[in-house]
PDB file of C-alpha atoms in Angstrom:
ATOM      1  CA  MET A   1       0.574  -7.892  -1.291  1.00  0.00           C
ATOM      2  CA  LYS A   2      -0.881  -5.306   1.588  1.00  0.00           C
ATOM      3  CA  GLN A   3      -2.074  -2.927  -1.277  1.00  0.00           C
ATOM      4  CA  ALA A   4      -4.524  -5.377  -2.191  1.00  0.00           C
ATOM      5  CA  LEU A   5      -5.232  -6.238   1.258  1.00  0.00           C
ATOM      6  CA  ALA A   6      -5.980  -2.588   2.200  1.00  0.00           C
ATOM      7  CA  LYS A   7      -8.590  -2.833  -1.156  1.00  0.00           C
ATOM      8  CA  ILE A   8     -10.784  -5.665   0.206  1.00  0.00           C
ATOM      9  CA  LYS A   9     -14.808  -5.008   0.221  1.00  0.00           C
ATOM     10  CA  GLY A  10     -16.881  -8.168   0.745  1.00  0.00           C
ATOM     11  CA  ALA A  11     -20.520  -8.138   0.205  1.00  0.00           C
ATOM     12  CA  SER A  12     -21.593  -7.640   3.634  1.00  0.00           C
ATOM     13  CA  ALA A  13     -18.024  -7.967   6.184  1.00  0.00           C
ATOM     14  CA  SER A  14     -15.366  -5.647   5.621  1.00  0.00           C
ATOM     15  CA  MET A  15     -12.211  -5.019   7.333  1.00  0.00           C
ATOM     16  CA  VAL A  16     -11.926  -2.135   9.894  1.00  0.00           C
ATOM     17  CA  SER A  17      -7.934  -2.454  10.069  1.00  0.00           C
ATOM     18  CA  LEU A  18      -4.573  -3.319   8.335  1.00  0.00           C
ATOM     19  CA  ASP A  19      -1.743  -3.855  10.407  1.00  0.00           C
ATOM     20  CA  GLY A  20       1.926  -3.972   9.649  1.00  0.00           C
ATOM     21  CA  VAL A  21       3.493  -6.622  12.595  1.00  0.00           C
ATOM     22  CA  THR A  22       6.535  -8.669  13.190  1.00  0.00           C
ATOM     23  CA  GLY A  23       6.754 -12.102  14.389  1.00  0.00           C
ATOM     24  CA  PRO A  24       5.114 -15.205  12.367  1.00  0.00           C
ATOM     25  CA  TYR A  25       2.611 -13.005  10.363  1.00  0.00           C
ATOM     26  CA  ASP A  26       3.203 -10.335   8.353  1.00  0.00           C
ATOM     27  CA  PHE A  27      -0.569  -8.918   8.998  1.00  0.00           C
ATOM     28  CA  ILE A  28      -3.008  -8.061  10.850  1.00  0.00           C
ATOM     29  CA  ALA A  29      -6.208  -7.373   9.486  1.00  0.00           C
ATOM     30  CA  THR A  30      -9.417  -6.993  12.003  1.00  0.00           C
ATOM     31  CA  VAL A  31     -12.406  -7.461   9.767  1.00  0.00           C
ATOM     32  CA  GLU A  32     -16.194  -7.194  10.709  1.00  0.00           C
ATOM     33  CA  GLY A  33     -19.670  -7.830   9.972  1.00  0.00           C
ATOM     34  CA  PRO A  34     -23.127  -9.607  10.505  1.00  0.00           C
ATOM     35  CA  THR A  35     -22.715 -12.999  11.356  1.00  0.00           C
ATOM     36  CA  LEU A  36     -19.704 -15.271  11.021  1.00  0.00           C
ATOM     37  CA  ASP A  37     -20.502 -16.949   7.735  1.00  0.00           C
ATOM     38  CA  ALA A  38     -20.389 -13.230   6.508  1.00  0.00           C
ATOM     39  CA  ILE A  39     -16.338 -12.483   8.069  1.00  0.00           C
ATOM     40  CA  GLY A  40     -15.831 -15.961   6.258  1.00  0.00           C
ATOM     41  CA  ARG A  41     -16.043 -15.629   3.408  1.00  0.00           C
ATOM     42  CA  LEU A  42     -15.402 -12.639   3.082  1.00  0.00           C
ATOM     43  CA  VAL A  43     -11.278 -13.829   4.525  1.00  0.00           C
ATOM     44  CA  THR A  44     -11.906 -17.376   2.116  1.00  0.00           C
ATOM     45  CA  ASP A  45     -13.049 -15.755  -0.916  1.00  0.00           C
ATOM     46  CA  GLU A  46     -11.729 -12.129  -0.627  1.00  0.00           C
ATOM     47  CA  ILE A  47      -8.483 -12.486   1.154  1.00  0.00           C
ATOM     48  CA  GLY A  48      -7.382 -15.923   0.818  1.00  0.00           C
ATOM     49  CA  ILE A  49      -7.125 -15.174  -3.127  1.00  0.00           C
ATOM     50  CA  ILE A  50      -4.328 -12.761  -2.802  1.00  0.00           C
ATOM     51  CA  ASN A  51      -0.895 -13.709  -4.184  1.00  0.00           C
ATOM     52  CA  GLY A  52       1.243 -14.251  -1.598  1.00  0.00           C
ATOM     53  CA  VAL A  53      -0.870 -15.088   0.877  1.00  0.00           C
ATOM     54  CA  ALA A  54      -0.039 -18.261   1.949  1.00  0.00           C
ATOM     55  CA  ARG A  55      -2.218 -19.168   4.463  1.00  0.00           C
ATOM     56  CA  THR A  56      -4.522 -17.340   7.045  1.00  0.00           C
ATOM     57  CA  THR A  57      -5.258 -17.543  11.015  1.00  0.00           C
ATOM     58  CA  THR A  58      -9.027 -16.052  11.696  1.00  0.00           C
ATOM     59  CA  CYS A  59      -9.434 -15.267  15.467  1.00  0.00           C
ATOM     60  CA  VAL A  60     -13.443 -13.434  17.129  1.00  0.00           C
ATOM     61  CA  ALA A  61     -13.692 -11.463  19.664  1.00  0.00           C
ATOM     62  CA  VAL A  62     -16.749 -11.672  21.322  1.00  0.00           C
ATOM     63  CA  ALA A  63     -17.944  -9.379  24.213  1.00  0.00           C
ATOM     64  CA  ILE A  64     -18.641 -11.451  27.522  1.00  0.00           C
ATOM     65  CA  GLY A  65     -20.842 -10.079  30.366  1.00  0.00           C
TER      66      GLY A  65
END
């Protein structure tokens, strides 16, 4: 699954980093894109279809100030 995640390239959004972690998740992928829609499409159309991905959780980082 890590190899498939590492190859992810969306049309307008992309993966910036991929880290294996301990705890309730196996990996944390940092992605960026020009819009929330582009990020959502990357998560659902590219990451969500990988064999072994049971579910995803998306947290959006925003700049304040």
